[in-house]
Each structure stands twice: as structure tokens, then as C-alpha cells.
Tab-separated table of C-alpha atoms in Angstrom:
chain	number	residue	atom	x	y	z
W	1	MET	CA	214.595	18.398	7.946
W	2	TYR	CA	213.166	14.883	7.902
W	3	GLN	CA	213.979	12.751	4.898
W	4	SER	CA	212.964	9.177	4.334
W	5	SER	CA	216.017	8.264	2.266
W	6	GLU	CA	219.397	9.853	1.681
W	7	SER	CA	219.484	9.267	-2.081
W	8	LEU	CA	215.946	10.586	-2.436
W	9	GLY	CA	216.970	13.726	-0.544
W	10	ARG	CA	219.976	14.111	-2.821
W	11	LEU	CA	217.782	13.718	-5.918
W	12	VAL	CA	215.426	16.403	-4.600
W	13	SER	CA	218.299	18.817	-4.055
W	14	LEU	CA	219.772	18.122	-7.525
W	15	LEU	CA	216.397	18.537	-9.245
W	16	SER	CA	215.684	21.770	-7.392
W	17	ARG	CA	218.731	23.328	-9.077
W	18	LEU	CA	216.966	23.077	-12.461
W	19	PRO	CA	215.395	26.308	-13.754
W	20	GLY	CA	211.806	26.833	-12.632
W	21	VAL	CA	211.928	23.859	-10.270
W	22	GLY	CA	211.485	24.734	-6.585
W	23	ARG	CA	211.815	22.378	-3.620
W	24	LYS	CA	208.167	21.306	-3.771
W	25	THR	CA	208.230	20.534	-7.490
W	26	ALA	CA	211.557	18.743	-7.042
W	27	GLY	CA	209.979	16.600	-4.318
W	28	ARG	CA	207.045	15.709	-6.555
W	29	LEU	CA	209.375	14.847	-9.459
W	30	ALA	CA	211.617	12.742	-7.193
W	31	PHE	CA	208.654	10.738	-5.876
W	32	HIS	CA	207.483	10.255	-9.452
W	33	ILE	CA	210.923	8.945	-10.442
W	34	LEU	CA	210.850	6.644	-7.406
W	35	LYS	CA	207.587	5.119	-8.641
W	36	MET	CA	208.702	4.872	-12.291
W	37	PRO	CA	209.470	1.480	-13.804
W	38	VAL	CA	213.197	0.895	-13.326
W	39	GLU	CA	213.878	0.713	-17.107
W	40	GLU	CA	212.298	4.118	-17.620
W	41	ALA	CA	214.405	5.693	-14.861
W	42	ARG	CA	217.509	4.078	-16.312
W	43	GLU	CA	216.658	5.414	-19.782
W	44	LEU	CA	216.242	8.917	-18.361
W	45	ALA	CA	219.606	8.671	-16.603
W	46	GLU	CA	221.349	7.326	-19.700
W	47	THR	CA	219.861	10.018	-21.930
W	48	ILE	CA	221.083	12.755	-19.587
W	49	VAL	CA	224.619	11.388	-19.922
W	50	ALA	CA	224.215	10.831	-23.690
W	51	VAL	CA	223.185	14.461	-24.224
W	52	LYS	CA	226.334	15.638	-22.472
W	53	GLU	CA	228.565	13.202	-24.357
W	54	LYS	CA	227.154	13.348	-27.884
W	55	VAL	CA	225.989	16.891	-28.364
W	56	GLY	CA	228.611	19.347	-29.548
W	57	THR	CA	228.681	22.556	-31.567
W	58	CYS	CA	228.545	23.021	-35.354
W	59	SER	CA	231.731	24.803	-36.418
W	60	VAL	CA	229.858	26.692	-39.152
W	61	CYS	CA	226.710	28.046	-37.478
W	62	CYS	CA	227.545	27.420	-33.790
W	63	ASN	CA	224.233	25.555	-33.338
W	64	ILE	CA	224.245	22.520	-31.060
W	65	SER	CA	224.572	19.338	-33.057
W	66	GLU	CA	225.666	15.711	-32.900
W	67	SER	CA	227.504	16.098	-36.215
W	68	ASP	CA	229.840	18.785	-37.600
W	69	PRO	CA	228.722	20.561	-39.767
W	70	CYS	CA	225.187	20.209	-38.431
W	71	ALA	CA	222.137	18.865	-40.257
W	72	VAL	CA	220.909	22.378	-41.083
W	73	CYS	CA	224.204	23.541	-42.602
W	74	THR	CA	224.447	20.420	-44.790
W	75	ASP	CA	220.763	20.469	-45.836
W	76	ALA	CA	220.761	21.170	-49.595
W	77	ARG	CA	217.036	22.013	-49.674
W	78	ARG	CA	217.480	25.139	-47.579
W	79	ASP	CA	217.652	28.679	-48.880
W	80	ARG	CA	221.404	29.232	-48.583
W	81	SER	CA	221.155	32.941	-49.443
W	82	ILE	CA	219.558	33.806	-46.082
W	83	ILE	CA	221.189	33.517	-42.654
W	84	CYS	CA	218.894	33.985	-39.701
W	85	VAL	CA	220.854	35.124	-36.625
W	86	VAL	CA	219.524	34.017	-33.207
W	87	GLU	CA	220.699	34.370	-29.631
W	88	GLU	CA	220.415	30.748	-28.527
W	89	ALA	CA	220.165	27.331	-30.165
W	90	SER	CA	216.722	26.913	-28.601
W	91	ASP	CA	215.474	29.891	-30.655
W	92	ILE	CA	215.976	27.853	-33.832
W	93	ILE	CA	213.387	25.343	-32.657
W	94	ALA	CA	210.919	28.229	-32.285
W	95	LEU	CA	211.737	29.696	-35.716
W	96	GLU	CA	211.433	26.343	-37.473
W	97	LYS	CA	207.729	26.431	-36.543
W	98	ALA	CA	207.358	28.871	-39.458
W	99	GLU	CA	207.174	26.093	-41.998
W	100	GLU	CA	207.364	28.167	-45.193
W	101	PHE	CA	210.677	29.527	-44.120
W	102	ARG	CA	213.853	27.418	-44.296
W	103	PRO	CA	216.977	29.613	-44.068
W	104	LEU	CA	220.395	28.850	-42.658
W	105	TYR	CA	220.989	29.902	-39.067
W	106	HIS	CA	223.729	31.382	-36.951
W	107	VAL	CA	223.762	31.128	-33.162
W	108	LEU	CA	225.373	34.099	-31.405
W	109	GLY	CA	225.407	32.409	-28.007
W	110	GLY	CA	223.845	35.427	-26.266
W	111	ARG	CA	223.376	39.130	-26.908
W	112	LEU	CA	225.379	42.257	-26.251
W	113	SER	CA	224.808	43.192	-22.635
W	114	PRO	CA	227.354	45.635	-21.195
W	115	LEU	CA	225.716	45.411	-17.746
W	116	ASP	CA	226.437	41.670	-17.625
W	117	GLY	CA	229.895	42.243	-19.101
W	118	ILE	CA	229.018	40.564	-22.411
W	119	GLY	CA	230.751	42.296	-25.317
W	120	PRO	CA	231.196	41.463	-29.029
W	121	ASP	CA	234.121	39.128	-28.311
W	122	ASP	CA	231.913	36.885	-26.166
W	123	LEU	CA	229.538	36.224	-29.064
W	124	ASN	CA	230.069	34.113	-32.222
W	125	ILE	CA	230.264	37.216	-34.435
W	126	LYS	CA	233.568	36.494	-36.199
W	127	ALA	CA	232.259	33.124	-37.362
W	128	LEU	CA	229.202	34.921	-38.759
W	129	LEU	CA	231.260	37.448	-40.759
W	130	LYS	CA	233.378	34.596	-42.156
W	131	ARG	CA	230.192	33.130	-43.700
W	132	LEU	CA	229.439	36.281	-45.746
W	133	ASP	CA	231.293	35.035	-48.843
W	134	GLY	CA	228.997	36.389	-51.567
W	135	SER	CA	226.435	33.573	-51.620
W	136	VAL	CA	224.593	35.160	-48.705
W	137	LYS	CA	222.188	37.904	-49.789
W	138	GLU	CA	220.374	38.644	-46.543
W	139	VAL	CA	220.982	38.391	-42.807
W	140	ILE	CA	217.810	38.383	-40.719
W	141	VAL	CA	218.550	39.388	-37.144
W	142	ALA	CA	216.111	37.417	-34.975
W	143	THR	CA	217.487	38.321	-31.565
W	144	ASN	CA	214.779	38.799	-28.943
W	145	PRO	CA	212.535	41.868	-29.358
W	146	ASP	CA	213.871	43.747	-26.336
W	147	VAL	CA	216.393	46.528	-25.702
W	148	GLU	CA	219.469	44.294	-25.698
W	149	GLY	CA	218.262	42.289	-28.682
W	150	ASP	CA	217.702	45.534	-30.599
W	151	ALA	CA	221.134	46.863	-29.629
W	152	THR	CA	222.751	43.639	-30.814
W	153	ALA	CA	220.865	43.917	-34.115
W	154	MET	CA	222.087	47.509	-34.650
W	155	TYR	CA	225.666	46.488	-33.872
W	156	LEU	CA	225.510	43.575	-36.336
W	157	ASN	CA	223.994	45.861	-38.993
W	158	LYS	CA	227.020	48.171	-38.756
W	159	LEU	CA	229.438	45.261	-39.103
W	160	ILE	CA	227.623	43.537	-41.972
W	161	GLN	CA	226.756	46.576	-44.160
W	162	PRO	CA	230.319	46.781	-45.639
W	163	PHE	CA	229.878	43.251	-47.058
W	164	GLY	CA	227.011	44.505	-49.262
W	165	VAL	CA	224.563	42.149	-47.590
W	166	LYS	CA	221.000	43.219	-46.722
W	167	VAL	CA	220.364	43.175	-42.963
W	168	THR	CA	216.754	42.870	-41.751
W	169	ARG	CA	215.090	42.605	-38.363
W	170	ILE	CA	212.066	40.410	-37.526
W	171	ALA	CA	208.828	42.419	-37.319
W	172	ARG	CA	207.319	43.556	-34.049
W	173	GLY	CA	203.557	43.856	-33.691
W	174	LEU	CA	200.539	42.208	-32.180
W	175	PRO	CA	200.773	38.438	-31.830
W	176	VAL	CA	198.329	36.559	-34.040
W	177	GLY	CA	195.235	35.703	-32.010
W	178	GLY	CA	196.152	38.389	-29.489
W	179	ASP	CA	193.821	41.056	-28.159
W	180	LEU	CA	194.308	44.801	-28.719
W	181	GLU	CA	192.749	45.498	-25.338
W	182	TYR	CA	195.506	43.639	-23.481
W	183	ALA	CA	198.486	44.692	-25.609
W	184	ASP	CA	201.034	47.037	-24.025
W	185	GLY	CA	201.644	50.513	-25.410
W	186	VAL	CA	205.080	49.784	-26.864
W	187	THR	CA	203.788	46.796	-28.838
W	188	ILE	CA	200.855	48.829	-30.166
W	189	THR	CA	203.228	51.642	-31.185
W	190	ARG	CA	205.406	49.110	-33.047
W	191	ALA	CA	202.341	47.544	-34.682
W	192	LEU	CA	201.233	50.985	-35.944
W	193	GLN	CA	204.732	51.931	-37.125
W	194	GLY	CA	205.045	48.627	-38.977
W	195	ARG	CA	201.602	48.898	-40.647
W	196	GLN	CA	201.402	47.555	-44.177
W	197	GLU	CA	199.209	48.431	-47.120
W	198	LEU	CA	196.516	45.878	-47.918
A	1	MET	CA	209.324	18.727	-36.042
A	2	TYR	CA	212.825	20.112	-36.276
A	3	GLN	CA	215.291	18.913	-33.690
A	4	SER	CA	218.926	19.830	-33.513
A	5	SER	CA	220.021	16.548	-31.951
A	6	GLU	CA	218.426	13.128	-31.574
A	7	SER	CA	219.507	12.574	-27.991
A	8	LEU	CA	218.319	16.047	-27.014
A	9	GLY	CA	214.939	15.291	-28.597
A	10	ARG	CA	214.769	12.026	-26.683
A	11	LEU	CA	215.606	13.808	-23.421
A	12	VAL	CA	212.831	16.334	-24.075
A	13	SER	CA	210.299	13.574	-24.667
A	14	LEU	CA	211.394	11.668	-21.533
A	15	LEU	CA	211.288	14.804	-19.374
A	16	SER	CA	207.865	15.776	-20.688
A	17	ARG	CA	206.461	12.552	-19.199
A	18	LEU	CA	207.187	13.858	-15.696
A	19	PRO	CA	204.181	15.263	-13.816
A	20	GLY	CA	203.601	18.980	-14.364
A	21	VAL	CA	206.244	19.144	-17.112
A	22	GLY	CA	204.910	20.063	-20.551
A	23	ARG	CA	206.882	20.092	-23.814
A	24	LYS	CA	208.056	23.677	-23.340
A	25	THR	CA	209.294	23.135	-19.794
A	26	ALA	CA	210.921	19.874	-20.889
A	27	GLY	CA	212.736	21.770	-23.624
A	28	ARG	CA	213.971	24.386	-21.181
A	29	LEU	CA	215.140	21.696	-18.752
A	30	ALA	CA	216.883	19.746	-21.527
A	31	PHE	CA	218.788	22.835	-22.698
A	32	HIS	CA	219.746	23.535	-19.097
A	33	ILE	CA	221.081	19.992	-18.727
A	34	LEU	CA	222.975	20.446	-21.987
A	35	LYS	CA	224.726	23.503	-20.562
A	36	MET	CA	225.407	21.937	-17.149
A	37	PRO	CA	228.939	20.958	-16.179
A	38	VAL	CA	229.361	17.318	-17.197
A	39	GLU	CA	230.013	16.150	-13.596
A	40	GLU	CA	226.738	17.674	-12.457
A	41	ALA	CA	224.774	15.950	-15.237
A	42	ARG	CA	226.479	12.674	-14.409
A	43	GLU	CA	225.624	13.080	-10.711
A	44	LEU	CA	221.973	13.705	-11.607
A	45	ALA	CA	221.915	10.590	-13.802
A	46	GLU	CA	223.589	8.458	-11.141
A	47	THR	CA	221.241	9.668	-8.417
A	48	ILE	CA	218.202	8.775	-10.517
A	49	VAL	CA	219.514	5.231	-10.818
A	50	ALA	CA	220.550	5.136	-7.136
A	51	VAL	CA	217.056	6.111	-6.017
A	52	LYS	CA	215.582	3.232	-7.973
A	53	GLU	CA	218.179	0.756	-6.716
A	54	LYS	CA	218.530	1.702	-3.059
A	55	VAL	CA	215.111	2.832	-1.981
A	56	GLY	CA	212.751	0.084	-0.847
A	57	THR	CA	209.801	-0.221	1.519
A	58	CYS	CA	209.813	-0.595	5.307
A	59	SER	CA	208.093	-3.887	6.154
A	60	VAL	CA	206.592	-2.369	9.316
A	61	CYS	CA	205.117	0.978	8.253
A	62	CYS	CA	205.283	0.635	4.434
A	63	ASN	CA	207.149	3.959	4.205
A	64	ILE	CA	209.883	4.221	1.593
A	65	SER	CA	213.294	3.606	3.132
A	66	GLU	CA	216.841	2.524	2.383
A	67	SER	CA	216.818	0.276	5.479
A	68	ASP	CA	214.266	-2.208	6.849
A	69	PRO	CA	212.785	-1.370	9.310
A	70	CYS	CA	213.043	2.299	8.451
A	71	ALA	CA	214.665	5.061	10.481
A	72	VAL	CA	211.309	6.216	11.879
A	73	CYS	CA	210.260	2.752	13.084
A	74	THR	CA	213.597	2.196	14.836
A	75	ASP	CA	213.763	5.695	16.353
A	76	ALA	CA	213.517	5.209	20.158
A	77	ARG	CA	212.775	8.886	20.819
A	78	ARG	CA	209.410	8.758	19.051
A	79	ASP	CA	206.032	8.428	20.760
A	80	ARG	CA	205.361	4.757	20.018
A	81	SER	CA	201.794	4.923	21.343
A	82	ILE	CA	200.575	6.931	18.344
A	83	ILE	CA	200.431	5.783	14.719
A	84	CYS	CA	199.666	8.459	12.177
A	85	VAL	CA	198.134	6.944	9.016
A	86	VAL	CA	198.863	8.693	5.710
A	87	GLU	CA	198.065	8.025	2.065
A	88	GLU	CA	201.534	8.432	0.594
A	89	ALA	CA	205.122	8.448	1.822
A	90	SER	CA	205.425	12.065	0.702
A	91	ASP	CA	202.735	13.048	3.239
A	92	ILE	CA	205.130	12.104	6.058
A	93	ILE	CA	207.534	14.818	4.940
A	94	ALA	CA	204.681	17.333	5.261
A	95	LEU	CA	203.610	16.063	8.690
A	96	GLU	CA	207.158	16.106	10.039
A	97	LYS	CA	207.053	19.887	9.647
A	98	ALA	CA	204.981	19.884	12.855
A	99	GLU	CA	208.053	19.700	15.052
A	100	GLU	CA	206.359	19.094	18.428
A	101	PHE	CA	204.798	15.964	17.092
A	102	ARG	CA	206.845	12.797	16.579
A	103	PRO	CA	204.579	9.748	16.207
A	104	LEU	CA	205.069	6.533	14.276
A	105	TYR	CA	203.590	6.434	10.791
A	106	HIS	CA	201.812	4.026	8.526
A	107	VAL	CA	201.618	4.485	4.753
A	108	LEU	CA	198.419	3.170	3.154
A	109	GLY	CA	199.708	3.570	-0.386
A	110	GLY	CA	196.551	5.372	-1.527
A	111	ARG	CA	192.969	5.786	-0.396
A	112	LEU	CA	189.710	3.927	-0.946
A	113	SER	CA	188.399	4.999	-4.320
A	114	PRO	CA	185.741	2.722	-5.813
A	115	LEU	CA	185.628	4.801	-8.998
A	116	ASP	CA	189.307	4.077	-9.649
A	117	GLY	CA	188.823	0.450	-8.588
A	118	ILE	CA	190.897	0.849	-5.415
A	119	GLY	CA	189.461	-1.251	-2.607
A	120	PRO	CA	190.699	-2.196	0.910
A	121	ASP	CA	192.882	-5.025	-0.439
A	122	ASP	CA	194.897	-2.569	-2.528
A	123	LEU	CA	195.960	-0.614	0.571
A	124	ASN	CA	198.394	-1.591	3.343
A	125	ILE	CA	195.581	-2.048	5.862
A	126	LYS	CA	196.423	-5.573	7.109
A	127	ALA	CA	199.939	-4.442	8.001
A	128	LEU	CA	198.381	-1.592	10.005
A	129	LEU	CA	196.063	-3.875	11.995
A	130	LYS	CA	199.005	-6.176	12.776
A	131	ARG	CA	200.731	-3.250	14.515
A	132	LEU	CA	197.850	-2.760	17.019
A	133	ASP	CA	199.411	-5.017	19.677
A	134	GLY	CA	198.423	-3.104	22.832
A	135	SER	CA	201.290	-0.598	22.863
A	136	VAL	CA	199.433	1.628	20.425
A	137	LYS	CA	196.878	3.887	22.140
A	138	GLU	CA	195.816	6.114	19.261
A	139	VAL	CA	195.612	6.007	15.477
A	140	ILE	CA	195.454	9.432	13.844
A	141	VAL	CA	194.018	9.178	10.340
A	142	ALA	CA	195.778	11.869	8.306
A	143	THR	CA	194.434	10.977	4.874
A	144	ASN	CA	193.713	14.034	2.729
A	145	PRO	CA	190.764	16.222	3.797
A	146	ASP	CA	188.515	15.323	0.863
A	147	VAL	CA	185.636	12.925	0.235
A	148	GLU	CA	187.787	9.873	-0.459
A	149	GLY	CA	190.151	10.630	2.396
A	150	ASP	CA	187.167	10.945	4.749
A	151	ALA	CA	185.639	7.689	3.510
A	152	THR	CA	188.963	5.917	4.061
A	153	ALA	CA	189.100	7.335	7.590
A	154	MET	CA	185.587	6.081	8.380
A	155	TYR	CA	186.420	2.645	7.018
A	156	LEU	CA	189.601	2.436	9.105
A	157	ASN	CA	187.680	3.602	12.188
A	158	LYS	CA	185.283	0.656	11.859
A	159	LEU	CA	188.145	-1.820	11.519
A	160	ILE	CA	190.242	-0.412	14.377
A	161	GLN	CA	187.514	0.182	17.004
A	162	PRO	CA	187.377	-3.533	18.026
A	163	PHE	CA	191.062	-3.321	19.052
A	164	GLY	CA	190.138	-0.779	21.755
A	165	VAL	CA	192.365	1.855	20.161
A	166	LYS	CA	191.288	5.501	19.925
A	167	VAL	CA	190.888	6.627	16.296
A	168	THR	CA	191.130	10.344	15.552
A	169	ARG	CA	191.039	12.470	12.398
A	170	ILE	CA	193.186	15.554	11.737
A	171	ALA	CA	191.242	18.805	12.206
A	172	ARG	CA	189.743	20.764	9.338
A	173	GLY	CA	189.468	24.533	9.553
A	174	LEU	CA	190.990	27.734	8.318
A	175	PRO	CA	194.696	27.542	7.493
A	176	VAL	CA	196.868	29.654	9.800
A	177	GLY	CA	197.529	33.005	8.135
A	178	GLY	CA	194.535	32.436	5.861
A	179	ASP	CA	191.793	34.938	5.186
A	180	LEU	CA	188.130	34.374	6.096
A	181	GLU	CA	187.085	36.382	3.055
A	182	TYR	CA	188.664	33.921	0.644
A	183	ALA	CA	187.817	30.673	2.421
A	184	ASP	CA	185.267	28.377	0.791
A	185	GLY	CA	181.954	27.585	2.471
A	186	VAL	CA	182.775	23.987	3.340
A	187	THR	CA	186.000	24.976	5.105
A	188	ILE	CA	184.186	27.696	7.059
A	189	THR	CA	181.464	25.227	8.059
A	190	ARG	CA	184.140	22.804	9.294
A	191	ALA	CA	185.945	25.593	11.138
A	192	LEU	CA	182.695	26.526	12.932
A	193	GLN	CA	181.822	22.921	13.727
A	194	GLY	CA	185.277	22.333	15.122
A	195	ARG	CA	185.287	25.512	17.273
A	196	GLN	CA	187.017	25.210	20.639
A	197	GLU	CA	186.508	26.970	23.940
A	198	LEU	CA	189.175	29.521	24.836
């Protein structure tokens, strides 16, 4: 294939390895980078390296962090009686959108998935159990609302019950602003099962 | 907004400036970069800088290139009697997909667009006229098939005619593999106007 410059071709092939970026998008991004002011391109390059060098893992909650323990674990204003368990660090960003709700978190680093060969030992479950020292009253399992997320939640429930800690699961139902007409049957079933008195 | 790491937040905001990349995509890309092997992230960073440092412009055809003149202009196997005029360097990559066709190119660096304040002096038109030294028999104007691309083609035609060089425009019609049913009226009109005897 024709390419006008070797380094540009290499950039296209590196960018096209990113998730959701095909060859065409990679080409458009590479040409954009080529036209960028040189300081901006340099900043992008330096930040990519900085992310790899600075960002580590919190030894308490397994969230990504530049400090250990992380800013969430050391935040005194949080409700330290609730641990919200998520699959990935990126899920915390989504949950923090619920502004009235400031619990501690615990990142599992995935979910139980026997088909992919992911068992309990591949997840940060031991570190979670170590945190149940009496100050924690509730563990909210906020794994994704699918079969594997549900299975992981059930497994965690079994493990955590002996500690005398309440285990809850985030609610399933219709998304706010959604449309009944377009909702799938399983979601509607869950929304009916989870109905609440007004 | 909550962010788990300052450098990760900075990477997200830098990535979201790229074309077609919103905040959510930028977040997904940033987390992917965070999980990349460190050598791969470093290679990506270095290539971004290399593209900015190594890639310049060919003084003949104004295409982007790491050498001057570029590899196309110095390629002896090309048909040097035809110059194909394009808006952007990225258009050459598209045109080179037509494998039977190996002309020289000329990159305008845009198209005439009075509304955006882009006039003839903002395009590489003088450099194009300087190349019409008798060896060139045809200039194919391959600006985009829209109003501004057409206007640019007409303007170039007027300038080039006095040199006794044939000026042609790429054909408009139905895309190969396309479907008459879904084609717009203007394209169908062009396809009928451009009909050819079998």
C-alpha cells in the first residue's frame, strides 16, 4: 500500500490497535496529529508516558491511583461503612456521577467468567475480605447487570455473609428518560419485579 | 468531576481534542493505554513526536514527505505527463487505491471557500502552475465532488487553459456496488449526464 511517510504509516498502524479505532479512523487521527502544533503533539506523547510511569494501584481498594492508598481511601468525608464493589476502575468514574452517594470502592479487576478461564483467584477478592473488619456495614455489588456480573455478585454474597455484613446489588430497571416501547423484555421484567410502593 | 489520577485525566482531555473522539471514547482509549505494555505506550509516544519532527512538505508537489522531493515526485515509473490535483495529502492515499493509475500529484492544501475566507493565495496554486513546463499533458482535478470542490476545479481550469494543457475532472456517478434505490437525485442526475456508449 502507498504511504507518504514511514513514520506516519507507523503511527497509523499503532493507533489502529486502539479499541474502536479502525484503519480509516487511525489515518484521520494521524493526519490530525501531523497538523497539530508541535507543543501539543509533544504534550500528548509525554502524557502517554506519564500515565504509564505514574499511575499504579491502591493497595487497599485496588483502584488505579498515583498515590497509595488512593485519594478515595484516604478521603475522610466518605461514608466508610459502605464498600461499593466494581469490576473495573473505570466503573468508579461512572458511579461517582451519582453525587449524593460517596462510599468507598473496591475494584475486582474483572468478573467471574469460567469460559474465559477467570476464577476467584484472578480477582481481588482476598483484599476485599480483608477490609471487612467491623467498620463496614454494607457491601454493594455493582458489577455489570449481565449474567457474569450477577454470578460474581452471588459468589461474593456467599463469601461475605459469614462476616455479618449486608450485601446488596444495584437495582435493575428502566433507565431514567428511557422509553417503555423500546425496552427489552428482560429489563421490563426486572423493572416490574423491583417495583416500589409510592 | 472525580478522577482517579491527574495524569490520566490530562490524557483524557488531550485525547478528547482529537477529531471524532468524545469524552467517553477518550476515557476508553486512556484506560486502554494505561493497560498497555509500557514498551508499546512508549513506542506510541515516540512515534507521535517522530511524525512531527520528520515529516515535512515536498517542495514540488506540496505532499507531506520525509524527503524533498518526495518519493512520488522522484519515482521514474510514474506517468509524468499527468498531474492529479487533490485537496489534501490524505486524498492521495485514497487515489493510490486505483492501482492501474500512477500519475504525479499536487496537493492544494484545501479548496476555495470564500465563506471560510480561503482564497486562491491560501492554496498551493502557484507551485502547480510552475510545474506546467510542457512535459505535462493533462491535469486531473480530483478535488472533492461537492460545490466548493467543483468551484475550485473551474477556477483551476481557467488558470491552466492558457498553458495548452488538458484539464479534466474526476467522474461523478453511482459508486460501484451501490444501489440505485438509495442513491440521491443529484448523483443519479450526474450518472445519467455522464452516461457512456457501450
